[in-house]
Coordinates of C-alpha atoms and ligand atoms in Angstrom, one line a residue:
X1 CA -22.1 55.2 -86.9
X2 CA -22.1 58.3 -84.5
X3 CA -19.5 61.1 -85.5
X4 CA -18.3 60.5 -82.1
X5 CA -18.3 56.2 -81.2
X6 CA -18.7 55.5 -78.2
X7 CA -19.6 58.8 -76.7
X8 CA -18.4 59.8 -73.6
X9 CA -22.3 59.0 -71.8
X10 CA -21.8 55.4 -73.9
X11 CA -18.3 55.1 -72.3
X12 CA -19.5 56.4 -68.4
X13 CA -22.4 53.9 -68.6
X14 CA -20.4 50.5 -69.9
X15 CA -17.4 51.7 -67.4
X16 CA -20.3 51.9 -64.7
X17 CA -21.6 48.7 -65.3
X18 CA -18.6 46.4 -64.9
X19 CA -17.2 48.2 -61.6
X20 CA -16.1 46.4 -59.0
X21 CA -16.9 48.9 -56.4
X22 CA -20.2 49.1 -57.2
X23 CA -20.1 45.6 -56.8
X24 CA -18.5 45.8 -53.6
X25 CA -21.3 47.6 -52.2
X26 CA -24.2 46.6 -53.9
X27 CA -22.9 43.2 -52.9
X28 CA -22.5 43.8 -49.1
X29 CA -25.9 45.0 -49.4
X30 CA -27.4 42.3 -50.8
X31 CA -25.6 39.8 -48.3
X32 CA -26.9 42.0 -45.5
X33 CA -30.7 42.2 -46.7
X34 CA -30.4 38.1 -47.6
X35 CA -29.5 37.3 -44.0
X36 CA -32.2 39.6 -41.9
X37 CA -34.3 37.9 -44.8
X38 CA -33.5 34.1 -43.8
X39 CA -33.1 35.6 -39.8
X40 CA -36.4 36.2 -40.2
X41 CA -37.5 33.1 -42.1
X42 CA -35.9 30.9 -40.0
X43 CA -37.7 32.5 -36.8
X44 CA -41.2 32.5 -39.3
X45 CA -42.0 35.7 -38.5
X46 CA -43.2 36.8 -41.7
X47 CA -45.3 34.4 -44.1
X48 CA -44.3 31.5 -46.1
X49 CA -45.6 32.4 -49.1
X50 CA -47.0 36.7 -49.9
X51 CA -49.4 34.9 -52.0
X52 CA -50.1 37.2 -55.2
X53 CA -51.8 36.2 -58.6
X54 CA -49.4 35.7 -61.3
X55 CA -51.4 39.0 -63.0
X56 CA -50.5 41.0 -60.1
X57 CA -46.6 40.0 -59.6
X58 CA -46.1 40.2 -63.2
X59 CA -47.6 43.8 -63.5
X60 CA -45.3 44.6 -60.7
X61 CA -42.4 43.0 -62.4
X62 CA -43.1 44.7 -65.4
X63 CA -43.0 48.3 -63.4
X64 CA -39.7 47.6 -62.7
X65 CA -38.6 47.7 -66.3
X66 CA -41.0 50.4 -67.3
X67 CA -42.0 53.4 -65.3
X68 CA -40.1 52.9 -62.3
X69 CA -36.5 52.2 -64.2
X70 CA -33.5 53.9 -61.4
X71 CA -34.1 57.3 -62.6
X72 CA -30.2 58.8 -61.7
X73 CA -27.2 56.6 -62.4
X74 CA -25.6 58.5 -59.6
X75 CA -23.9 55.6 -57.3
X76 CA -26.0 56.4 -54.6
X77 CA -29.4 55.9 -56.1
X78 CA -27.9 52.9 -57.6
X79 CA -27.8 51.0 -54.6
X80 CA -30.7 52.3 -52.8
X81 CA -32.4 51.4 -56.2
X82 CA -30.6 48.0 -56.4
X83 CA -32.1 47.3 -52.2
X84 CA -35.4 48.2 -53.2
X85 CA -35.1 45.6 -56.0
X86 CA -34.1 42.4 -54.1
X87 CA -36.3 42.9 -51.6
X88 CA -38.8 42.8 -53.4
X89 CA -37.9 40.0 -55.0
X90 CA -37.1 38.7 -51.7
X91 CA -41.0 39.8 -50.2
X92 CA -42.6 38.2 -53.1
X93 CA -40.7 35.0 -53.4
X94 CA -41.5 31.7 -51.6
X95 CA -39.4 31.3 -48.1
X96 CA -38.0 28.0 -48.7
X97 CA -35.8 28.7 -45.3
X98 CA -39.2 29.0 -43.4
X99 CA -39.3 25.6 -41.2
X100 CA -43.1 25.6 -42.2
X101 CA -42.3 25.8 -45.9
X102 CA -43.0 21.6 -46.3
X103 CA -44.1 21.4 -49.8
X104 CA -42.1 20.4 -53.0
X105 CA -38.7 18.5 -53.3
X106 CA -36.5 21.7 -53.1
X107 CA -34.5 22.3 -50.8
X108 CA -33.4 25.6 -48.4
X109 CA -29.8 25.5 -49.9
X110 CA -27.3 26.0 -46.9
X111 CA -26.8 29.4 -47.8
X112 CA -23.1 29.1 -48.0
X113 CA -23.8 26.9 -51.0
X114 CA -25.5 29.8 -52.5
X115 CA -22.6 32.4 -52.3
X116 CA -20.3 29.7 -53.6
X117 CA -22.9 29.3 -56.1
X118 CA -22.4 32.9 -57.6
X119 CA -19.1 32.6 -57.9
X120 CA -19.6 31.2 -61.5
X121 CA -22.6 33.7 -62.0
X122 CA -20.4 36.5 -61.6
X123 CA -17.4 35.5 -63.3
X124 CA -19.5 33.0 -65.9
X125 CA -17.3 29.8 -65.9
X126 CA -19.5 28.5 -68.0
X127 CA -18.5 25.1 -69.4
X128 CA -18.5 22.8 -73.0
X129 CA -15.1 23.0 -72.8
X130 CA -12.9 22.7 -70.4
X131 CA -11.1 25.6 -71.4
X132 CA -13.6 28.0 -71.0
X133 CA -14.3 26.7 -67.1
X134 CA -10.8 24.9 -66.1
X135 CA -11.5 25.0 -62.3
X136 CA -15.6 24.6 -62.4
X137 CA -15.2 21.4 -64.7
X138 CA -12.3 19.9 -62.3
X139 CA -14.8 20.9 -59.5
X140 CA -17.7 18.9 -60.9
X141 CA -15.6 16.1 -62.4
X142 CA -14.5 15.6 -59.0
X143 CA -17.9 15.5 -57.5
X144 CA -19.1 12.5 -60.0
X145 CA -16.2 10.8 -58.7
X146 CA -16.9 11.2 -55.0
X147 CA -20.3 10.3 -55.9
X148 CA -19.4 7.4 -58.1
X149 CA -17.4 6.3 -55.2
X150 CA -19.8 6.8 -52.5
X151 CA -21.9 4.5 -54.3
X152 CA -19.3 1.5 -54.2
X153 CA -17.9 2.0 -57.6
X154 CA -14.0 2.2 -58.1
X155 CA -12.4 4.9 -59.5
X156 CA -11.6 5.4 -63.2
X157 CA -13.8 2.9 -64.0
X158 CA -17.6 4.7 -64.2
X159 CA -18.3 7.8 -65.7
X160 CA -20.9 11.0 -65.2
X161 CA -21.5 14.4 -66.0
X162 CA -23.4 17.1 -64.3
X163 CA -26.6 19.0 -65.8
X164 CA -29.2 21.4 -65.5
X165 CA -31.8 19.6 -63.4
X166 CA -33.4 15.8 -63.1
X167 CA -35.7 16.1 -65.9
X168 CA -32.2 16.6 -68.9
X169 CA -30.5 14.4 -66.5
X170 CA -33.3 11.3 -67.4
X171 CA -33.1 12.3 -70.9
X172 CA -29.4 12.2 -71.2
X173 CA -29.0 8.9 -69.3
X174 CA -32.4 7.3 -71.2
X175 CA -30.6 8.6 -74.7
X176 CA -27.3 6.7 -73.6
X177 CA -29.3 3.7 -73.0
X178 CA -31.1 4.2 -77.0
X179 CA -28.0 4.3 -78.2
X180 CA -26.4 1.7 -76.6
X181 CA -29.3 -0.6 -76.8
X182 CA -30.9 0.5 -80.6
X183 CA -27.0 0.7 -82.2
X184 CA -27.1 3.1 -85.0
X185 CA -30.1 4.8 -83.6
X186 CA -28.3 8.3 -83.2
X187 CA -27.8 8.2 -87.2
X188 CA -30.4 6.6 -88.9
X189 CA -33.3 6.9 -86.0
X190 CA -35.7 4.4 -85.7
X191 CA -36.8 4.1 -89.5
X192 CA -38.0 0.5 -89.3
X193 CA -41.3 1.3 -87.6
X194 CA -43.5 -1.8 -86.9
X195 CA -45.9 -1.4 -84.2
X196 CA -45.8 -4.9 -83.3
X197 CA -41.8 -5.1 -83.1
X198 CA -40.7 -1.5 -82.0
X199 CA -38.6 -0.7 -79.1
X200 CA -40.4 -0.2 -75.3
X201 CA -39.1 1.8 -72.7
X202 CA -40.3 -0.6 -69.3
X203 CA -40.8 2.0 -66.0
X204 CA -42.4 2.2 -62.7
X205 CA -45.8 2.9 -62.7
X206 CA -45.1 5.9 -60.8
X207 CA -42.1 7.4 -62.5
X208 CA -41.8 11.2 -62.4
X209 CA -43.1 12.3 -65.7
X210 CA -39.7 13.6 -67.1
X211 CA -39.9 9.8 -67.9
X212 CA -42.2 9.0 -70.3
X213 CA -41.8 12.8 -71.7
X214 CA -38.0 11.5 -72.3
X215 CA -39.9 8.5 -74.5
X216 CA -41.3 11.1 -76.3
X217 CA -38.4 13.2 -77.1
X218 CA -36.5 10.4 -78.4
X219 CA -38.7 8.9 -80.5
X220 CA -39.9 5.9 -78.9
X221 CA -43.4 7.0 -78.3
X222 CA -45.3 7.4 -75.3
X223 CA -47.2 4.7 -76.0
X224 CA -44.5 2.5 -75.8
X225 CA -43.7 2.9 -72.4
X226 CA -44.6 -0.3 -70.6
X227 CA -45.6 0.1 -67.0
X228 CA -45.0 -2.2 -64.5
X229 CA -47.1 -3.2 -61.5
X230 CA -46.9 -2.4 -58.1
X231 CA -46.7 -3.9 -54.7
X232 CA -49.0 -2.8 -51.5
X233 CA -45.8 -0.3 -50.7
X234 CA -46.2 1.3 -54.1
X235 CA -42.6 -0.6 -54.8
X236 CA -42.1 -1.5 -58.5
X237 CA -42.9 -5.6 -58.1
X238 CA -39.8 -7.8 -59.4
X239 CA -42.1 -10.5 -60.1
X240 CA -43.9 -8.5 -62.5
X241 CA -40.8 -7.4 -64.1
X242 CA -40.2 -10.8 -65.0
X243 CA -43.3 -11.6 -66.2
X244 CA -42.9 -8.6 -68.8
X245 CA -39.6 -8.6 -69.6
X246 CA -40.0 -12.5 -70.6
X247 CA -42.9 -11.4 -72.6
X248 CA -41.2 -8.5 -74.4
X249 CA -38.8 -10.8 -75.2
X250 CA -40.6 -13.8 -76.5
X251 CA -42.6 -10.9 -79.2
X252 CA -39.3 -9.7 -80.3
X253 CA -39.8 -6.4 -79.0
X254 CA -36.2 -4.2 -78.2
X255 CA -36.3 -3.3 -74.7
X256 CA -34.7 -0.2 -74.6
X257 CA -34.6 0.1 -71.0
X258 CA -36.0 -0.3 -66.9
X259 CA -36.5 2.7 -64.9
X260 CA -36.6 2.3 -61.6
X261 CA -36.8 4.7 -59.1
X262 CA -35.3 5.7 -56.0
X263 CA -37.4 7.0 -54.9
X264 CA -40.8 7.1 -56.5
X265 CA -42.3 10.7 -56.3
X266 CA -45.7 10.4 -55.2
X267 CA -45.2 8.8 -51.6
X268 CA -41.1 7.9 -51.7
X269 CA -41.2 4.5 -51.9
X270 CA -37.8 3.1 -53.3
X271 CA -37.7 0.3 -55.2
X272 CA -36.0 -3.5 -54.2
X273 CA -33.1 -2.8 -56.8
X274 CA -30.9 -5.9 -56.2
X275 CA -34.2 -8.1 -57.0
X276 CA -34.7 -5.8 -60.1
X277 CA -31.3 -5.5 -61.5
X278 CA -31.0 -9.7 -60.9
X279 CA -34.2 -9.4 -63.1
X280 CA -32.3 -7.0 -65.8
X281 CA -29.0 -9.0 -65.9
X282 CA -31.1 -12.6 -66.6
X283 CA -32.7 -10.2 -69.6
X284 CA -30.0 -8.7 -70.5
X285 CA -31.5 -5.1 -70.4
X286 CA -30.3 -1.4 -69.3
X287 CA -31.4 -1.0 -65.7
X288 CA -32.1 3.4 -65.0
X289 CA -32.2 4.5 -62.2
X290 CA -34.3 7.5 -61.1
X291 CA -32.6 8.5 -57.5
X292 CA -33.2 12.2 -58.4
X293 CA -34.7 12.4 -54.4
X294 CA -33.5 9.3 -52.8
X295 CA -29.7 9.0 -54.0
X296 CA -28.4 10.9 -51.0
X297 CA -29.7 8.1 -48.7
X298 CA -26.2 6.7 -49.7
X299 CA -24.3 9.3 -47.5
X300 CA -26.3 8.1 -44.6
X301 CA -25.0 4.5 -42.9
X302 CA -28.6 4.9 -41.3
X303 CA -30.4 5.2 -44.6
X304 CA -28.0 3.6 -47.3
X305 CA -29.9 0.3 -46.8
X306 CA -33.0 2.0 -48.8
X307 CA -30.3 2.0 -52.1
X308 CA -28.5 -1.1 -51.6
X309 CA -28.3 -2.2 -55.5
X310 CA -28.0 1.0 -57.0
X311 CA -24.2 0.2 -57.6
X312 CA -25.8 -2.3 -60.1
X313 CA -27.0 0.2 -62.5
X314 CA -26.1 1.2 -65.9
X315 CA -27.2 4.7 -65.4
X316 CA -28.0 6.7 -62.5
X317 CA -30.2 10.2 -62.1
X318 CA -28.9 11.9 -58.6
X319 CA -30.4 15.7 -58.2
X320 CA -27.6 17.4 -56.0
X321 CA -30.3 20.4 -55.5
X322 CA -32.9 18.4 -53.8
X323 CA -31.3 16.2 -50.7
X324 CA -28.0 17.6 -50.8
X325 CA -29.2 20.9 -50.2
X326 CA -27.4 22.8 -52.8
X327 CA -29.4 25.8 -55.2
X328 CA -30.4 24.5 -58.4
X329 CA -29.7 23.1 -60.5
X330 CA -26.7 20.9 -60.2
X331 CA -28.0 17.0 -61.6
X332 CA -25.5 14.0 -61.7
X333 CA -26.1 11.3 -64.3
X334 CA -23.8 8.7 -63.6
X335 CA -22.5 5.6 -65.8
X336 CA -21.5 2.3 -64.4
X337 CA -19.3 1.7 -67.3
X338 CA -16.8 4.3 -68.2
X339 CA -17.3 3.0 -71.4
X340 CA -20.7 4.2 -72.2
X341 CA -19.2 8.1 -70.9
X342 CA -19.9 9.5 -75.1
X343 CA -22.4 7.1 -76.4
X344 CA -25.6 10.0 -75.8
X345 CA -24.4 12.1 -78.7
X346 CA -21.6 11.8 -81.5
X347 CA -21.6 15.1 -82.2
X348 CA -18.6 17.0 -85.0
X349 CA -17.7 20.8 -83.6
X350 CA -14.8 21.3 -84.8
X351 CA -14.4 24.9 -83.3
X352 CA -15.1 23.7 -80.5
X353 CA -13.4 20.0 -79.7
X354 CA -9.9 20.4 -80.4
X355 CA -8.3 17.0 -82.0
X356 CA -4.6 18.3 -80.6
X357 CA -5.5 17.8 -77.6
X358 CA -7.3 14.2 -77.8
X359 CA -7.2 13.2 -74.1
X360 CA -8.6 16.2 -72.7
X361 CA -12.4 15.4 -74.6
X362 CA -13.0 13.4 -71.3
X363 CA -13.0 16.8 -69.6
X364 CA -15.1 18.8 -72.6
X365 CA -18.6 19.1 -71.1
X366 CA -20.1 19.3 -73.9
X367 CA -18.9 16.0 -75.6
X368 CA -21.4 14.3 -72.7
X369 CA -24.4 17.1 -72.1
X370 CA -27.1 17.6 -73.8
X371 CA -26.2 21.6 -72.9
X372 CA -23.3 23.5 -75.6
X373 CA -22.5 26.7 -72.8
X374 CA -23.5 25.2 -69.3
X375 CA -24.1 27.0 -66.0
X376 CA -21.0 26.1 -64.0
X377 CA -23.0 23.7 -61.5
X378 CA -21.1 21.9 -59.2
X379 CA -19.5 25.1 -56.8
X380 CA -22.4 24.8 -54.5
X381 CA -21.3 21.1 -53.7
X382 CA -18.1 21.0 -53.9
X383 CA -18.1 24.1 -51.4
X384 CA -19.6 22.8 -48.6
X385 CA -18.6 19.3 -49.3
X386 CA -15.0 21.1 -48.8
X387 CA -15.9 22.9 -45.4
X388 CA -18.4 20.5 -43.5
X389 CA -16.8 17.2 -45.1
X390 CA -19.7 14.0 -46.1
X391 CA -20.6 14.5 -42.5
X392 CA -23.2 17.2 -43.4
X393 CA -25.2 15.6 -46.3
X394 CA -25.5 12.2 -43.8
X395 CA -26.8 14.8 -41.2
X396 CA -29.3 16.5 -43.7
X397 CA -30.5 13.3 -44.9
X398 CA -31.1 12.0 -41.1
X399 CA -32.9 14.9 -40.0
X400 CA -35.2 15.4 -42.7
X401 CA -36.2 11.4 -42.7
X402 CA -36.2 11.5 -39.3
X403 CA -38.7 14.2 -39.1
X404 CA -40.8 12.5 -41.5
X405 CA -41.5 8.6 -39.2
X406 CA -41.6 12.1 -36.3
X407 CA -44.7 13.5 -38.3
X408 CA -46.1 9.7 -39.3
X409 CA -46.5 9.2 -35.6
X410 CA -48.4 12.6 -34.6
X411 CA -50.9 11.8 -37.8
X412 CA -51.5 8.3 -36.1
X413 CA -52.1 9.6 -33.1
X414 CA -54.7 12.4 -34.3
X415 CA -58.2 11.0 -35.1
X416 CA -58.8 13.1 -37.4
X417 CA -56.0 12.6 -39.4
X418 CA -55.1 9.7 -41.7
X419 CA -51.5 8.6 -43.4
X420 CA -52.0 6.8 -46.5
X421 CA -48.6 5.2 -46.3
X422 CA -45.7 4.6 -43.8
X423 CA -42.8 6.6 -45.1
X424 CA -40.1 5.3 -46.5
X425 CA -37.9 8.9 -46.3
X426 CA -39.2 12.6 -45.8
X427 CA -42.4 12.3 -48.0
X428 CA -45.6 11.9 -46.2
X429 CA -49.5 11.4 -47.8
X430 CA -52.1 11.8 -45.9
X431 CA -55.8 13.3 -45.6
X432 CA -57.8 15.2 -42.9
X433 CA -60.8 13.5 -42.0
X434 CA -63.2 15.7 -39.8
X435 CA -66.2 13.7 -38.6
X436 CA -68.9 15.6 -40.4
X437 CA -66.5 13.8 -44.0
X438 CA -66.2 10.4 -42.3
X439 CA -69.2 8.7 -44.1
X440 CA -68.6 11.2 -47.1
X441 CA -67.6 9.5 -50.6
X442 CA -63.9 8.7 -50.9
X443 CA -64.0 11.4 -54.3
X444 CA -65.4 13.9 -52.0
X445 CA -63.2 13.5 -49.2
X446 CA -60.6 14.3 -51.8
X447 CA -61.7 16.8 -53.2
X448 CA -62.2 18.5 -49.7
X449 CA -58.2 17.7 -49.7
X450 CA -57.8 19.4 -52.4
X451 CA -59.3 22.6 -51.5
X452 CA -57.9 22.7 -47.9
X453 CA -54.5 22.6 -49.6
X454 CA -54.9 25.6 -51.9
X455 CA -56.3 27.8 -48.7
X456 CA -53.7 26.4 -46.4
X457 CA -51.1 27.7 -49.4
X458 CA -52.6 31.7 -49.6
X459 CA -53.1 31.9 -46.3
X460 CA -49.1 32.0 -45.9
X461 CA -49.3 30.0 -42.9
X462 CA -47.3 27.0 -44.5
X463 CA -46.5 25.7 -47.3
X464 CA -47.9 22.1 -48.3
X465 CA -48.7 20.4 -51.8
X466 CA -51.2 18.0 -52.8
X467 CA -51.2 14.7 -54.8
X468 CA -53.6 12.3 -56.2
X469 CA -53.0 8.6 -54.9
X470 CA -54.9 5.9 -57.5
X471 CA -57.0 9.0 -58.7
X472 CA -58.0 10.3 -54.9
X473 CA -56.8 13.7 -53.4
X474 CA -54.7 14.0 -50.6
X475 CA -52.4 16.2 -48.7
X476 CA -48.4 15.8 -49.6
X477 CA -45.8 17.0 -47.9
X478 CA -41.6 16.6 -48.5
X479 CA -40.1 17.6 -45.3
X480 CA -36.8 19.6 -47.2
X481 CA -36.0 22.3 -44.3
X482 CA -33.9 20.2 -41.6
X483 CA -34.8 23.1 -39.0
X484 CA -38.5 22.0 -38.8
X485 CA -39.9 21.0 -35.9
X486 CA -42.5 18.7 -34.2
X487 CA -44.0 22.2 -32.6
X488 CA -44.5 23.4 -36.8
X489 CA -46.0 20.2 -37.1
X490 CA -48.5 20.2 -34.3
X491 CA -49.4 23.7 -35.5
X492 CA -49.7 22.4 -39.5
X493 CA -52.9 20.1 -37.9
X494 CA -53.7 22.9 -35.6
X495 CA -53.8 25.5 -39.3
X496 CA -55.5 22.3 -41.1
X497 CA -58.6 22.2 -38.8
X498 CA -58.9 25.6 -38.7
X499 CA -59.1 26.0 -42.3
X500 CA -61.5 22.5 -42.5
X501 CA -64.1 23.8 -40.3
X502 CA -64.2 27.0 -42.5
X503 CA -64.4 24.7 -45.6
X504 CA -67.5 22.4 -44.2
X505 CA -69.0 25.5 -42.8
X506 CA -69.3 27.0 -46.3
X507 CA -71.0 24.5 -47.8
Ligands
LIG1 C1 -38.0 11.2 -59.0 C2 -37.8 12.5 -59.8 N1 -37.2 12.5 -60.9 C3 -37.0 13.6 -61.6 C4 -37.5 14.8 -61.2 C5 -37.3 16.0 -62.0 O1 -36.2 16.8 -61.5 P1 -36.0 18.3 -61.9 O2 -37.1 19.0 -61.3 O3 -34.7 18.7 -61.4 O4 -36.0 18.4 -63.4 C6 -38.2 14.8 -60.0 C7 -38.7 16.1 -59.4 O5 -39.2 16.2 -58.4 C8 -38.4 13.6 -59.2 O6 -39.0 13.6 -58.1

């Protein structure tokens, strides 16, 4: 050690570094850049998307932490330092506030969601037990019960716990089901391999691929995952439900569990669940749920219809961060039966799950997520559930679907543009057929999709994705930001033609 430990530059620098001062006005700062920023997005007067190649961002990143580190520690050229920093991070990010930003399933988060959001960054409530985040576990143990109940179940008798994103939340809820399903499986795994007799996992043909991947990670094998048919709507068929589950059972093989989605991610189609949990109940099997998109139809009376039988699952995936407009990531998983609340893990900490305090393992995180320390998740939702009421996340979910049957009709009525589905909630396929494509392969036509997309994306004048429907490219969109219009719509064709024509006049 030093003669002198800490020395007084040690000292200076540690004292700098946690001042609330500095905080104060780095922090006004940072609010003030963040709202010209969204000002500005909002009013698209800048680009969706500064596209940059990853080489180029990340040797600008890495200047930050190299040659260009803040070369005083006086206050001063702190904060200037500290502006220059987040907005740049702010130029070369993607402007999910921007109404022509209508590409993945994120969400603008209301931005007041945000700033209640880094109230547990700053002051780390993180959470595994409840001691270590009191008021952020009460917080999210109080939004599974208003989601529990918003979905018809009484109180006290389901269960839930909050995690980092959709993906953990299908893995949590499909390792429940093992367990519950395969009894001793958490222990002695699943030693008594027969191919002909092992364990299937039975899911939607279109299931988001945190699915199958969940399979993988718990042993079952990917090629175990049974897929059922569709009908015309890309709706998982009942019918043939039936017809597999009788056929699982009459060759012995464990069912581990259905997945079902609400809704599907390739179009949003969401799938008949009273037919399918009728189905499960005569079979006796785990019905999942996959409503990481769709299960905020259920604060809408005009769009709870679309869910109608998700009260009959055993487990439920709900993603906060994509229709409820919060940051991510903040995903429910929620458990019909109360009972079933420890089943995913039997874990022994004893340093951390105290036995003197028996009754307060209900609110230990940890005892339920997959996660030991866990971002405190729940703030952004709670927040603005607590000033705008349920009100808000009806009105989110109204707009956005709304605008979607809005867009389906202006793509009927353009010639040159064809839906590939009638949507179901915000999510809309569809291709752009110029004449000189019309008589043009149905391959090529995608892949002409495929590259329109990709210069539509650098060009920063929106932001749309692409999908494959039964192996043929197409144009996607999710419409997320409820401040979209049918005027960024008309221009989206407009910016789609443009960009056609200089696609077919290249070859
Ligand atoms: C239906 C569905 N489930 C799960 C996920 C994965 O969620 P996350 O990205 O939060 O892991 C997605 C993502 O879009 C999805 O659409």
């Amino acid at each position: 050690m030093p003669s002198e430990f800490p020395s007084p530059e040690t000292r200076k620098r540690i004292q700098q570094a946690f001042d609330p001062d500095l905080l104060r006005v780095a922090g006004h700062r940072l609010i003030d850049e963040v709202s010209i920023h969204l000002k500005k997005a909002q009013q698209t007067e800048g680009k969706v998307l500064e596209w940059c190649s990853p080489e180029h961002n990340k040797s600008d990143a890495a200047s930050w932490v190299n040659e260009r580190i803040c070369p005083s520690n006086d206050p001063e050229a702190l904060i200037k330092h500290f502006t220059e920093l987040i907005k740049t991070a702010m130029n070369r990010g993607i402007n999910l506030h921007d109404p022509r930003y209508i590409g993945h399933q994120v969400p603008p988060p209301v931005p007041l969601a945000g700033l209640m959001d880094s109230l547990g960054s700053l002051t780390n409530q993180v959470m595994a037990i409840y001691e270590m985040g009191p008021w952020a576990t009460s917080v999210e143990s109080v939004m599974i019960d208003k989601l529990g109940m918003a979905l018809g179940w009484k109180k006290d008798t389901f269960s839930g716990l909050v995690t980092h994103g959709g993906s953990l939340a299908n893995l949590t809820g499909l390792l429940t089901a093992r367990n519950v399903m395969l009894k001793d499986s958490w222990k002695a795994g699943l030693p008594h391999y027969n191919p002909d007799k092992s364990p299937v996992v039975v899911t939607h043909q279109d299931a988001h691929y945190s699915t199958s991947r969940s399979v993988g990670i718990l042993g079952i094998g990917t090629s175990q995952v049974v897929k059922v048919g569709l009908d015309s709507k890309r709706h998982m068929d009942p019918n043939q439900l039936e017809t597999v589950l009788a056929r699982l059972r009459k060759n012995g093989r464990p069912i581990v569990a259905v997945c079902a989605c609400s809704c599907a991610t390739p179009i949003g189609a969401f799938d008949p669940l009273p037919e399918i949990a009728e189905v499960c109940r005569r079979h006796d099997v785990w019905l999942h749920v996959d409503a990481a998109h769709g299960g905020a139809a259920v604060m809408s009376p005009r769009y709870r219809h679309l869910v109608s039988g998700l009260d009959r699952a055993d487990s439920i995936v709900w993603d906060a961060h994509k229709m409820m407009h919060v940051p991510a990531l903040c995903a429910f998983v929620l458990y019909r039966n109360r009972e079933h609340r420890f089943e995913a893990f039997q874990q022994d900490a004893p340093y951390l799950f105290d036995p003197t305090a028996p009754g307060q393992a209900d609110y230990d995180a940890g005892m339920k997520t997959i996660e030991c320390t866990k971002r405190a998740a729940g703030f952004g939702l709670w927040g603005i559930w607590s000033l705008w009421g349920s009100q808000l996340f009806a009105d989110l979910v109204e707009m956005t679907f709304d605008l979607a049957s809005g867009f389906y009709e202006q793509l009927m009525e353009a010639e040159d543009f064809q839906p590939l589905h009638k949507p179901e909630c915000n999510i809309v396929v569809f291709q752009y057929i110029p004449k000189e494509l019309e008589d043009s392969p149905l391959e090529e036509i995608g892949e002409f999709q495929l590259n329109l997309r990709r210069r539509i994306v650098e060009s920063g004048q929106f932001y749309i994705v692409s999908t494959r429907l039964d192996g043929i490219g197409a144009l996607r969109v999710a419409i997320m930001n409820p401040l979209t219009t049918k005027d960024h719509f008309n221009a989206l064709l407009e910016g789609i033609r443009v960009e056609g024509k200089r696609i077919i006049n290249m070859i």
